[in-house]
Amino acid sequence: MHHTRASFVLGHHNELAKVIHCQVGEPTLLVTDLSPFHPQSHLWPDQPGDMGRVCWEGGEAKVAPCRMGAISPAGELFVDLDIPVKRGEPGWAFVVVHPLSGRYDLAVGTEISLQVDSERRLALSLGHSGCHLAALALNRTLVPYWRKEVSERDTLDQPDFDRLAIQTSRVEPMGSQEQYRIGKSLRKKGVNGEALLAALEQIESKVNDQLAKWLAAGGAIRRSRAGEAIIDSRYWHCALEGQEVTIPCGGTHVTGLAELGQVRVQLAPCEEGFTLITRVTP
Ligand SMILES: [Zn+2]
């Protein structure tokens, strides 16, 4: 058994594929050899799974948000947090799980047409691209709040506050919500937490100014991948300030900054840090 070949990174919404596993139940869990559906990551569940529909000769079904799965050497399917092994464990196949509403007994080898809900995909892609841009603008704005040189740098060679402080990230249709924590270790690394948290309003407006500048300049977004298997590394590239920046990312994205229209953030204090809400208005 092989890992699912994933085509969402190519921007695909439709594929013809073959059933490689079907677990009948409520929902029925369908696995195919190839899929255009983006599954929510079980390791860093930032972007919700794609929804849509599948059809086969004589039937069709709705697809609920897709999840990651892994099939053991004995043929048992484990879904999301129940996956007991690391990616790449010998003998295990990592797969996209399509939960179908209803009970369907589809034989291995059955031809299936898979169709992603394009409208929802686009809304999430806008949200995810906006989220990356907001993180880079936040890192830029927070440069003055570092007291020491820090070795963790982002793709623009800025201190990577986003990566070091982020607790959770949730991509939503046309936006995202991130939670940042300024704990002991981050203060030790040199973040001036008191000054930063006292200046959230000014930081918010500077982040918004930076976002407006980048969006006015425009720039192409493209994706790349180390391979076609769902567990192969994938990357986000964006033309920004005369260079192409790169962020490892498993999600879906739009193809250029022009599609984003306007991106604005809101910062609010929360326990030991702050939340950042990003809204995209295409
Ligand atoms: Zn991402």
PDB file of C-alpha atoms and ligand atoms in Angstrom:
ATOM      1  CA  MET A   1       0.000   0.000   0.000  1.00  0.00           C
ATOM      2  CA  HIS A   2       1.245   3.502  -0.858  1.00  0.00           C
ATOM      3  CA  HIS A   3       0.808   6.953   0.664  1.00  0.00           C
ATOM      4  CA  THR A   4      -1.990   8.992  -0.914  1.00  0.00           C
ATOM      5  CA  ARG A   5      -0.747  11.143  -3.793  1.00  0.00           C
ATOM      6  CA  ALA A   6      -1.972  14.669  -2.991  1.00  0.00           C
ATOM      7  CA  SER A   7      -2.735  17.222  -5.712  1.00  0.00           C
ATOM      8  CA  PHE A   8      -4.164  20.184  -3.748  1.00  0.00           C
ATOM      9  CA  VAL A   9      -0.669  21.671  -3.699  1.00  0.00           C
ATOM     10  CA  LEU A  10      -0.954  21.946  -7.512  1.00  0.00           C
ATOM     11  CA  GLY A  11      -4.231  23.833  -7.056  1.00  0.00           C
ATOM     12  CA  HIS A  12      -6.345  20.877  -8.244  1.00  0.00           C
ATOM     13  CA  HIS A  13      -9.991  20.595  -7.183  1.00  0.00           C
ATOM     14  CA  ASN A  14     -10.979  17.435  -9.113  1.00  0.00           C
ATOM     15  CA  GLU A  15      -9.413  14.031  -9.654  1.00  0.00           C
ATOM     16  CA  LEU A  16     -10.349  10.588 -10.897  1.00  0.00           C
ATOM     17  CA  ALA A  17      -8.956   7.973  -8.535  1.00  0.00           C
ATOM     18  CA  LYS A  18      -9.306   4.406  -7.278  1.00  0.00           C
ATOM     19  CA  VAL A  19     -10.496   3.173  -3.890  1.00  0.00           C
ATOM     20  CA  ILE A  20      -7.691   1.619  -1.862  1.00  0.00           C
ATOM     21  CA  HIS A  21      -9.568   1.320   1.447  1.00  0.00           C
ATOM     22  CA  CYS A  22     -13.192   1.725   2.523  1.00  0.00           C
ATOM     23  CA  GLN A  23     -14.299   1.412   6.129  1.00  0.00           C
ATOM     24  CA  VAL A  24     -18.095   1.211   6.176  1.00  0.00           C
ATOM     25  CA  GLY A  25     -19.750   3.091   9.031  1.00  0.00           C
ATOM     26  CA  GLU A  26     -21.292   6.409  10.023  1.00  0.00           C
ATOM     27  CA  PRO A  27     -19.385   8.089   8.502  1.00  0.00           C
ATOM     28  CA  THR A  28     -17.860   5.752   5.941  1.00  0.00           C
ATOM     29  CA  LEU A  29     -14.106   6.397   5.720  1.00  0.00           C
ATOM     30  CA  LEU A  30     -12.892   6.404   2.127  1.00  0.00           C
ATOM     31  CA  VAL A  31      -9.238   6.320   1.049  1.00  0.00           C
ATOM     32  CA  THR A  32      -8.156   6.680  -2.583  1.00  0.00           C
ATOM     33  CA  ASP A  33      -4.780   6.402  -4.302  1.00  0.00           C
ATOM     34  CA  LEU A  34      -4.918  10.061  -5.401  1.00  0.00           C
ATOM     35  CA  SER A  35      -6.836  12.982  -3.873  1.00  0.00           C
ATOM     36  CA  PRO A  36      -7.309  16.729  -4.472  1.00  0.00           C
ATOM     37  CA  PHE A  37      -8.682  17.109  -0.906  1.00  0.00           C
ATOM     38  CA  HIS A  38      -6.548  18.910   1.666  1.00  0.00           C
ATOM     39  CA  PRO A  39      -6.714  17.004   4.968  1.00  0.00           C
ATOM     40  CA  GLN A  40      -6.349  18.739   8.324  1.00  0.00           C
ATOM     41  CA  SER A  41      -2.913  17.922   9.724  1.00  0.00           C
ATOM     42  CA  HIS A  42      -2.905  15.755  12.843  1.00  0.00           C
ATOM     43  CA  LEU A  43       0.395  17.327  13.942  1.00  0.00           C
ATOM     44  CA  TRP A  44      -0.326  21.057  13.437  1.00  0.00           C
ATOM     45  CA  PRO A  45      -4.071  21.370  12.758  1.00  0.00           C
ATOM     46  CA  ASP A  46      -4.018  24.943  11.442  1.00  0.00           C
ATOM     47  CA  GLN A  47      -6.129  24.581   8.294  1.00  0.00           C
ATOM     48  CA  PRO A  48      -9.450  22.665   8.375  1.00  0.00           C
ATOM     49  CA  GLY A  49      -9.849  19.832   5.880  1.00  0.00           C
ATOM     50  CA  ASP A  50     -11.502  20.352   2.500  1.00  0.00           C
ATOM     51  CA  MET A  51     -15.148  19.343   2.013  1.00  0.00           C
ATOM     52  CA  GLY A  52     -16.911  18.399  -1.205  1.00  0.00           C
ATOM     53  CA  ARG A  53     -18.406  15.339  -2.875  1.00  0.00           C
ATOM     54  CA  VAL A  54     -17.438  12.055  -4.489  1.00  0.00           C
ATOM     55  CA  CYS A  55     -19.296  10.008  -7.047  1.00  0.00           C
ATOM     56  CA  TRP A  56     -18.966   6.583  -8.584  1.00  0.00           C
ATOM     57  CA  GLU A  57     -21.005   4.525 -11.003  1.00  0.00           C
ATOM     58  CA  GLY A  58     -24.465   4.426  -9.473  1.00  0.00           C
ATOM     59  CA  GLY A  59     -23.861   6.623  -6.425  1.00  0.00           C
ATOM     60  CA  GLU A  60     -22.520   9.727  -4.784  1.00  0.00           C
ATOM     61  CA  ALA A  61     -21.839  11.066  -1.295  1.00  0.00           C
ATOM     62  CA  LYS A  62     -20.958  14.260   0.522  1.00  0.00           C
ATOM     63  CA  VAL A  63     -17.437  14.531   1.958  1.00  0.00           C
ATOM     64  CA  ALA A  64     -17.091  16.013   5.469  1.00  0.00           C
ATOM     65  CA  PRO A  65     -13.818  17.823   6.371  1.00  0.00           C
ATOM     66  CA  CYS A  66     -10.944  15.480   5.455  1.00  0.00           C
ATOM     67  CA  ARG A  67      -8.480  14.140   8.014  1.00  0.00           C
ATOM     68  CA  MET A  68      -5.073  12.517   7.967  1.00  0.00           C
ATOM     69  CA  GLY A  69      -4.954   8.783   8.396  1.00  0.00           C
ATOM     70  CA  ALA A  70      -2.435   5.951   8.509  1.00  0.00           C
ATOM     71  CA  ILE A  71      -2.954   2.333   7.456  1.00  0.00           C
ATOM     72  CA  SER A  72      -0.973  -0.275   9.379  1.00  0.00           C
ATOM     73  CA  PRO A  73       0.882  -3.180   7.725  1.00  0.00           C
ATOM     74  CA  ALA A  74      -2.095  -5.341   8.829  1.00  0.00           C
ATOM     75  CA  GLY A  75      -4.513  -3.057   6.952  1.00  0.00           C
ATOM     76  CA  GLU A  76      -6.052  -1.216   9.902  1.00  0.00           C
ATOM     77  CA  LEU A  77      -6.913   2.477   9.423  1.00  0.00           C
ATOM     78  CA  PHE A  78      -6.088   4.979  12.168  1.00  0.00           C
ATOM     79  CA  VAL A  79      -7.446   8.530  11.909  1.00  0.00           C
ATOM     80  CA  ASP A  80      -6.068  11.873  13.109  1.00  0.00           C
ATOM     81  CA  LEU A  81      -4.870  11.785  16.731  1.00  0.00           C
ATOM     82  CA  ASP A  82      -5.258   7.987  16.856  1.00  0.00           C
ATOM     83  CA  ILE A  83      -2.338   7.605  14.418  1.00  0.00           C
ATOM     84  CA  PRO A  84       0.182   5.738  16.595  1.00  0.00           C
ATOM     85  CA  VAL A  85       3.344   6.097  14.457  1.00  0.00           C
ATOM     86  CA  LYS A  86       5.509   8.856  13.015  1.00  0.00           C
ATOM     87  CA  ARG A  87       5.309   9.814   9.334  1.00  0.00           C
ATOM     88  CA  GLY A  88       7.507   7.536   7.301  1.00  0.00           C
ATOM     89  CA  GLU A  89       7.221   4.513   9.623  1.00  0.00           C
ATOM     90  CA  PRO A  90       8.192   1.502   7.440  1.00  0.00           C
ATOM     91  CA  GLY A  91       5.191  -0.523   6.237  1.00  0.00           C
ATOM     92  CA  TRP A  92       2.649   2.193   7.079  1.00  0.00           C
ATOM     93  CA  ALA A  93       0.767   4.191   4.447  1.00  0.00           C
ATOM     94  CA  PHE A  94      -0.159   7.793   5.282  1.00  0.00           C
ATOM     95  CA  VAL A  95      -3.422   8.704   3.607  1.00  0.00           C
ATOM     96  CA  VAL A  96      -6.123  11.327   3.106  1.00  0.00           C
ATOM     97  CA  VAL A  97      -9.319  10.159   4.834  1.00  0.00           C
ATOM     98  CA  HIS A  98     -12.579  11.289   3.185  1.00  0.00           C
ATOM     99  CA  PRO A  99     -15.465  10.896   5.680  1.00  0.00           C
ATOM    100  CA  LEU A 100     -18.645  10.166   3.687  1.00  0.00           C
ATOM    101  CA  SER A 101     -22.010  10.894   5.251  1.00  0.00           C
ATOM    102  CA  GLY A 102     -23.805   7.543   5.085  1.00  0.00           C
ATOM    103  CA  ARG A 103     -22.864   3.884   4.769  1.00  0.00           C
ATOM    104  CA  TYR A 104     -21.227   2.878   1.509  1.00  0.00           C
ATOM    105  CA  ASP A 105     -19.431  -0.365   0.770  1.00  0.00           C
ATOM    106  CA  LEU A 106     -17.056   0.501  -2.057  1.00  0.00           C
ATOM    107  CA  ALA A 107     -14.801  -2.275  -3.334  1.00  0.00           C
ATOM    108  CA  VAL A 108     -11.064  -1.719  -3.576  1.00  0.00           C
ATOM    109  CA  GLY A 109     -10.296  -0.617  -7.139  1.00  0.00           C
ATOM    110  CA  THR A 110     -13.637   1.165  -7.703  1.00  0.00           C
ATOM    111  CA  GLU A 111     -13.233   4.300  -9.820  1.00  0.00           C
ATOM    112  CA  ILE A 112     -14.161   7.449  -7.922  1.00  0.00           C
ATOM    113  CA  SER A 113     -14.549  11.036  -9.038  1.00  0.00           C
ATOM    114  CA  LEU A 114     -13.524  13.463  -6.290  1.00  0.00           C
ATOM    115  CA  GLN A 115     -14.677  17.091  -6.284  1.00  0.00           C
ATOM    116  CA  VAL A 116     -13.581  19.652  -3.718  1.00  0.00           C
ATOM    117  CA  ASP A 117     -15.995  22.435  -2.687  1.00  0.00           C
ATOM    118  CA  SER A 118     -14.105  25.184  -4.572  1.00  0.00           C
ATOM    119  CA  GLU A 119     -15.759  28.116  -2.843  1.00  0.00           C
ATOM    120  CA  ARG A 120     -14.792  26.893   0.617  1.00  0.00           C
ATOM    121  CA  ARG A 121     -11.267  25.995  -0.588  1.00  0.00           C
ATOM    122  CA  LEU A 122     -10.788  29.528  -1.934  1.00  0.00           C
ATOM    123  CA  ALA A 123     -11.990  31.121   1.311  1.00  0.00           C
ATOM    124  CA  LEU A 124      -9.534  28.981   3.323  1.00  0.00           C
ATOM    125  CA  SER A 125      -6.706  29.665   0.835  1.00  0.00           C
ATOM    126  CA  LEU A 126      -7.295  33.411   1.229  1.00  0.00           C
ATOM    127  CA  GLY A 127      -7.224  32.952   4.998  1.00  0.00           C
ATOM    128  CA  HIS A 128      -4.011  30.912   4.936  1.00  0.00           C
ATOM    129  CA  SER A 129      -2.107  33.246   2.590  1.00  0.00           C
ATOM    130  CA  GLY A 130      -3.204  36.216   4.717  1.00  0.00           C
ATOM    131  CA  CYS A 131      -2.008  34.378   7.812  1.00  0.00           C
ATOM    132  CA  HIS A 132       1.549  33.924   6.444  1.00  0.00           C
ATOM    133  CA  LEU A 133       1.757  37.559   5.396  1.00  0.00           C
ATOM    134  CA  ALA A 134       0.509  38.747   8.793  1.00  0.00           C
ATOM    135  CA  ALA A 135       3.142  36.607  10.561  1.00  0.00           C
ATOM    136  CA  LEU A 136       5.943  38.179   8.492  1.00  0.00           C
ATOM    137  CA  ALA A 137       4.550  41.686   9.117  1.00  0.00           C
ATOM    138  CA  LEU A 138       4.350  40.913  12.846  1.00  0.00           C
ATOM    139  CA  ASN A 139       7.986  39.745  12.899  1.00  0.00           C
ATOM    140  CA  ARG A 140       9.000  42.979  11.101  1.00  0.00           C
ATOM    141  CA  THR A 141       7.077  45.186  13.528  1.00  0.00           C
ATOM    142  CA  LEU A 142       8.475  43.412  16.606  1.00  0.00           C
ATOM    143  CA  VAL A 143      12.167  43.812  15.633  1.00  0.00           C
ATOM    144  CA  PRO A 144      12.605  46.729  18.121  1.00  0.00           C
ATOM    145  CA  TYR A 145      11.300  44.570  20.983  1.00  0.00           C
ATOM    146  CA  TRP A 146      14.269  42.174  20.890  1.00  0.00           C
ATOM    147  CA  ARG A 147      17.092  43.041  23.319  1.00  0.00           C
ATOM    148  CA  LYS A 148      19.491  40.387  21.988  1.00  0.00           C
ATOM    149  CA  GLU A 149      20.556  38.888  18.701  1.00  0.00           C
ATOM    150  CA  VAL A 150      18.452  35.815  18.101  1.00  0.00           C
ATOM    151  CA  SER A 151      19.511  32.893  15.923  1.00  0.00           C
ATOM    152  CA  GLU A 152      15.955  31.918  14.931  1.00  0.00           C
ATOM    153  CA  ARG A 153      15.328  34.068  11.834  1.00  0.00           C
ATOM    154  CA  ASP A 154      12.391  34.020   9.430  1.00  0.00           C
ATOM    155  CA  THR A 155      12.593  33.948   5.637  1.00  0.00           C
ATOM    156  CA  LEU A 156      13.123  37.757   5.596  1.00  0.00           C
ATOM    157  CA  ASP A 157      16.039  37.325   8.058  1.00  0.00           C
ATOM    158  CA  GLN A 158      14.004  38.888  10.881  1.00  0.00           C
ATOM    159  CA  PRO A 159      13.859  37.503  14.440  1.00  0.00           C
ATOM    160  CA  ASP A 160      11.187  34.809  14.155  1.00  0.00           C
ATOM    161  CA  PHE A 161       8.822  35.880  16.940  1.00  0.00           C
ATOM    162  CA  ASP A 162       5.960  34.100  15.186  1.00  0.00           C
ATOM    163  CA  ARG A 163       7.622  30.689  15.267  1.00  0.00           C
ATOM    164  CA  LEU A 164       9.008  31.062  18.798  1.00  0.00           C
ATOM    165  CA  ALA A 165       5.855  32.385  20.464  1.00  0.00           C
ATOM    166  CA  ILE A 166       2.968  30.784  18.576  1.00  0.00           C
ATOM    167  CA  GLN A 167       0.725  28.453  20.602  1.00  0.00           C
ATOM    168  CA  THR A 168      -2.144  27.783  18.227  1.00  0.00           C
ATOM    169  CA  SER A 169      -3.060  28.809  14.712  1.00  0.00           C
ATOM    170  CA  ARG A 170      -6.512  28.372  13.157  1.00  0.00           C
ATOM    171  CA  VAL A 171      -7.092  29.198   9.529  1.00  0.00           C
ATOM    172  CA  GLU A 172     -10.703  30.196   8.801  1.00  0.00           C
ATOM    173  CA  PRO A 173     -12.590  31.272   5.711  1.00  0.00           C
ATOM    174  CA  MET A 174     -11.016  34.680   4.799  1.00  0.00           C
ATOM    175  CA  GLY A 175      -8.905  34.894   7.922  1.00  0.00           C
ATOM    176  CA  SER A 176      -7.110  33.253  10.796  1.00  0.00           C
ATOM    177  CA  GLN A 177      -6.620  33.399  14.543  1.00  0.00           C
ATOM    178  CA  GLU A 178      -3.272  32.989  16.221  1.00  0.00           C
ATOM    179  CA  GLN A 179      -2.373  32.867  19.866  1.00  0.00           C
ATOM    180  CA  TYR A 180       1.081  33.998  21.019  1.00  0.00           C
ATOM    181  CA  ARG A 181       2.624  33.422  24.420  1.00  0.00           C
ATOM    182  CA  ILE A 182       5.561  35.362  25.805  1.00  0.00           C
ATOM    183  CA  GLY A 183       6.794  32.917  28.408  1.00  0.00           C
ATOM    184  CA  LYS A 184       9.971  32.666  30.449  1.00  0.00           C
ATOM    185  CA  SER A 185      12.094  31.134  27.695  1.00  0.00           C
ATOM    186  CA  LEU A 186      11.116  33.822  25.184  1.00  0.00           C
ATOM    187  CA  ARG A 187      11.952  36.575  27.681  1.00  0.00           C
ATOM    188  CA  LYS A 188      15.307  34.852  28.242  1.00  0.00           C
ATOM    189  CA  LYS A 189      15.917  34.885  24.506  1.00  0.00           C
ATOM    190  CA  GLY A 190      15.553  38.658  24.683  1.00  0.00           C
ATOM    191  CA  VAL A 191      11.929  39.608  24.031  1.00  0.00           C
ATOM    192  CA  ASN A 192      10.942  42.714  25.982  1.00  0.00           C
ATOM    193  CA  GLY A 193       7.540  41.342  26.962  1.00  0.00           C
ATOM    194  CA  GLU A 194       6.399  44.253  29.133  1.00  0.00           C
ATOM    195  CA  ALA A 195       7.095  46.909  26.509  1.00  0.00           C
ATOM    196  CA  LEU A 196       5.571  44.756  23.781  1.00  0.00           C
ATOM    197  CA  LEU A 197       2.335  44.043  25.634  1.00  0.00           C
ATOM    198  CA  ALA A 198       2.025  47.719  26.603  1.00  0.00           C
ATOM    199  CA  ALA A 199       2.220  48.750  22.947  1.00  0.00           C
ATOM    200  CA  LEU A 200      -0.235  46.336  21.316  1.00  0.00           C
ATOM    201  CA  GLU A 201      -2.278  49.165  19.768  1.00  0.00           C
ATOM    202  CA  GLN A 202       0.735  50.779  18.082  1.00  0.00           C
ATOM    203  CA  ILE A 203       1.987  47.348  16.997  1.00  0.00           C
ATOM    204  CA  GLU A 204      -1.384  46.570  15.451  1.00  0.00           C
ATOM    205  CA  SER A 205      -1.380  49.737  13.363  1.00  0.00           C
ATOM    206  CA  LYS A 206       2.246  49.194  12.248  1.00  0.00           C
ATOM    207  CA  VAL A 207       1.477  45.617  11.190  1.00  0.00           C
ATOM    208  CA  ASN A 208      -1.494  46.929   9.196  1.00  0.00           C
ATOM    209  CA  ASP A 209       0.704  49.594   7.527  1.00  0.00           C
ATOM    210  CA  GLN A 210       3.259  46.934   6.568  1.00  0.00           C
ATOM    211  CA  LEU A 211       0.559  44.650   5.170  1.00  0.00           C
ATOM    212  CA  ALA A 212      -0.880  47.508   3.081  1.00  0.00           C
ATOM    213  CA  LYS A 213       2.596  48.229   1.637  1.00  0.00           C
ATOM    214  CA  TRP A 214       3.209  44.607   0.667  1.00  0.00           C
ATOM    215  CA  LEU A 215      -0.229  44.243  -0.874  1.00  0.00           C
ATOM    216  CA  ALA A 216       0.194  47.466  -2.861  1.00  0.00           C
ATOM    217  CA  ALA A 217       3.478  46.114  -4.263  1.00  0.00           C
ATOM    218  CA  GLY A 218       1.829  42.797  -5.248  1.00  0.00           C
ATOM    219  CA  GLY A 219       3.742  39.593  -5.912  1.00  0.00           C
ATOM    220  CA  ALA A 220       3.200  36.040  -7.075  1.00  0.00           C
ATOM    221  CA  ILE A 221       2.607  33.142  -4.689  1.00  0.00           C
ATOM    222  CA  ARG A 222       3.650  29.680  -5.803  1.00  0.00           C
ATOM    223  CA  ARG A 223       3.945  26.266  -4.180  1.00  0.00           C
ATOM    224  CA  SER A 224       6.509  23.526  -4.387  1.00  0.00           C
ATOM    225  CA  ARG A 225       6.824  20.042  -2.944  1.00  0.00           C
ATOM    226  CA  ALA A 226       9.494  17.462  -2.274  1.00  0.00           C
ATOM    227  CA  GLY A 227       7.284  14.712  -3.729  1.00  0.00           C
ATOM    228  CA  GLU A 228       3.669  13.824  -4.459  1.00  0.00           C
ATOM    229  CA  ALA A 229       2.990  11.753  -1.323  1.00  0.00           C
ATOM    230  CA  ILE A 230       0.804  13.406   1.311  1.00  0.00           C
ATOM    231  CA  ILE A 231       3.704  13.212   3.807  1.00  0.00           C
ATOM    232  CA  ASP A 232       6.269  14.864   1.506  1.00  0.00           C
ATOM    233  CA  SER A 233       7.307  18.387   2.520  1.00  0.00           C
ATOM    234  CA  ARG A 234       5.513  21.285   0.840  1.00  0.00           C
ATOM    235  CA  TYR A 235       6.483  24.949   0.641  1.00  0.00           C
ATOM    236  CA  TRP A 236       4.930  28.400   0.195  1.00  0.00           C
ATOM    237  CA  HIS A 237       6.864  30.902  -1.901  1.00  0.00           C
ATOM    238  CA  CYS A 238       5.968  34.571  -2.283  1.00  0.00           C
ATOM    239  CA  ALA A 239       7.614  37.422  -4.175  1.00  0.00           C
ATOM    240  CA  LEU A 240       8.180  40.071  -1.519  1.00  0.00           C
ATOM    241  CA  GLU A 241      10.523  43.085  -1.449  1.00  0.00           C
ATOM    242  CA  GLY A 242      12.353  41.983  -4.574  1.00  0.00           C
ATOM    243  CA  GLN A 243      13.081  38.451  -3.408  1.00  0.00           C
ATOM    244  CA  GLU A 244      11.233  35.169  -3.167  1.00  0.00           C
ATOM    245  CA  VAL A 245      10.542  34.192   0.437  1.00  0.00           C
ATOM    246  CA  THR A 246       9.887  30.573   1.425  1.00  0.00           C
ATOM    247  CA  ILE A 247       7.950  29.055   4.321  1.00  0.00           C
ATOM    248  CA  PRO A 248       7.384  25.314   4.855  1.00  0.00           C
ATOM    249  CA  CYS A 249       3.607  24.884   4.705  1.00  0.00           C
ATOM    250  CA  GLY A 250       1.212  22.005   4.130  1.00  0.00           C
ATOM    251  CA  GLY A 251      -1.901  24.099   3.475  1.00  0.00           C
ATOM    252  CA  THR A 252      -3.601  25.662   0.458  1.00  0.00           C
ATOM    253  CA  HIS A 253      -3.014  29.151  -0.917  1.00  0.00           C
ATOM    254  CA  VAL A 254      -4.060  31.681  -3.533  1.00  0.00           C
ATOM    255  CA  THR A 255      -1.708  32.416  -6.449  1.00  0.00           C
ATOM    256  CA  GLY A 256      -0.826  36.038  -5.761  1.00  0.00           C
ATOM    257  CA  LEU A 257      -1.019  38.924  -3.301  1.00  0.00           C
ATOM    258  CA  ALA A 258      -3.416  40.734  -5.661  1.00  0.00           C
ATOM    259  CA  GLU A 259      -6.095  38.147  -4.829  1.00  0.00           C
ATOM    260  CA  LEU A 260      -5.965  39.095  -1.150  1.00  0.00           C
ATOM    261  CA  GLY A 261      -7.310  42.625  -1.631  1.00  0.00           C
ATOM    262  CA  GLN A 262      -6.932  43.935   1.890  1.00  0.00           C
ATOM    263  CA  VAL A 263      -5.440  42.150   4.915  1.00  0.00           C
ATOM    264  CA  ARG A 264      -5.865  43.647   8.374  1.00  0.00           C
ATOM    265  CA  VAL A 265      -5.038  42.375  11.854  1.00  0.00           C
ATOM    266  CA  GLN A 266      -6.412  42.965  15.324  1.00  0.00           C
ATOM    267  CA  LEU A 267      -4.323  42.349  18.437  1.00  0.00           C
ATOM    268  CA  ALA A 268      -5.769  41.762  21.884  1.00  0.00           C
ATOM    269  CA  PRO A 269      -4.070  40.842  25.160  1.00  0.00           C
ATOM    270  CA  CYS A 270      -4.634  37.383  26.589  1.00  0.00           C
ATOM    271  CA  GLU A 271      -2.971  35.389  29.327  1.00  0.00           C
ATOM    272  CA  GLU A 272       0.827  35.834  29.071  1.00  0.00           C
ATOM    273  CA  GLY A 273       0.582  37.104  25.522  1.00  0.00           C
ATOM    274  CA  PHE A 274      -1.828  38.201  22.857  1.00  0.00           C
ATOM    275  CA  THR A 275      -4.160  36.982  20.147  1.00  0.00           C
ATOM    276  CA  LEU A 276      -3.886  38.081  16.545  1.00  0.00           C
ATOM    277  CA  ILE A 277      -6.957  37.981  14.336  1.00  0.00           C
ATOM    278  CA  THR A 278      -6.358  38.401  10.605  1.00  0.00           C
ATOM    279  CA  ARG A 279      -9.160  39.341   8.189  1.00  0.00           C
ATOM    280  CA  VAL A 280      -8.854  39.215   4.419  1.00  0.00           C
ATOM    281  CA  THR A 281     -11.191  41.344   2.298  1.00  0.00           C
ATOM    282  CA  PRO A 282     -10.661  40.358  -1.332  1.00  0.00           C
TER     283      PRO A 282
HETATM  284 ZN    ZN B   1       1.012  27.717   6.364  1.00  0.00          ZN
END
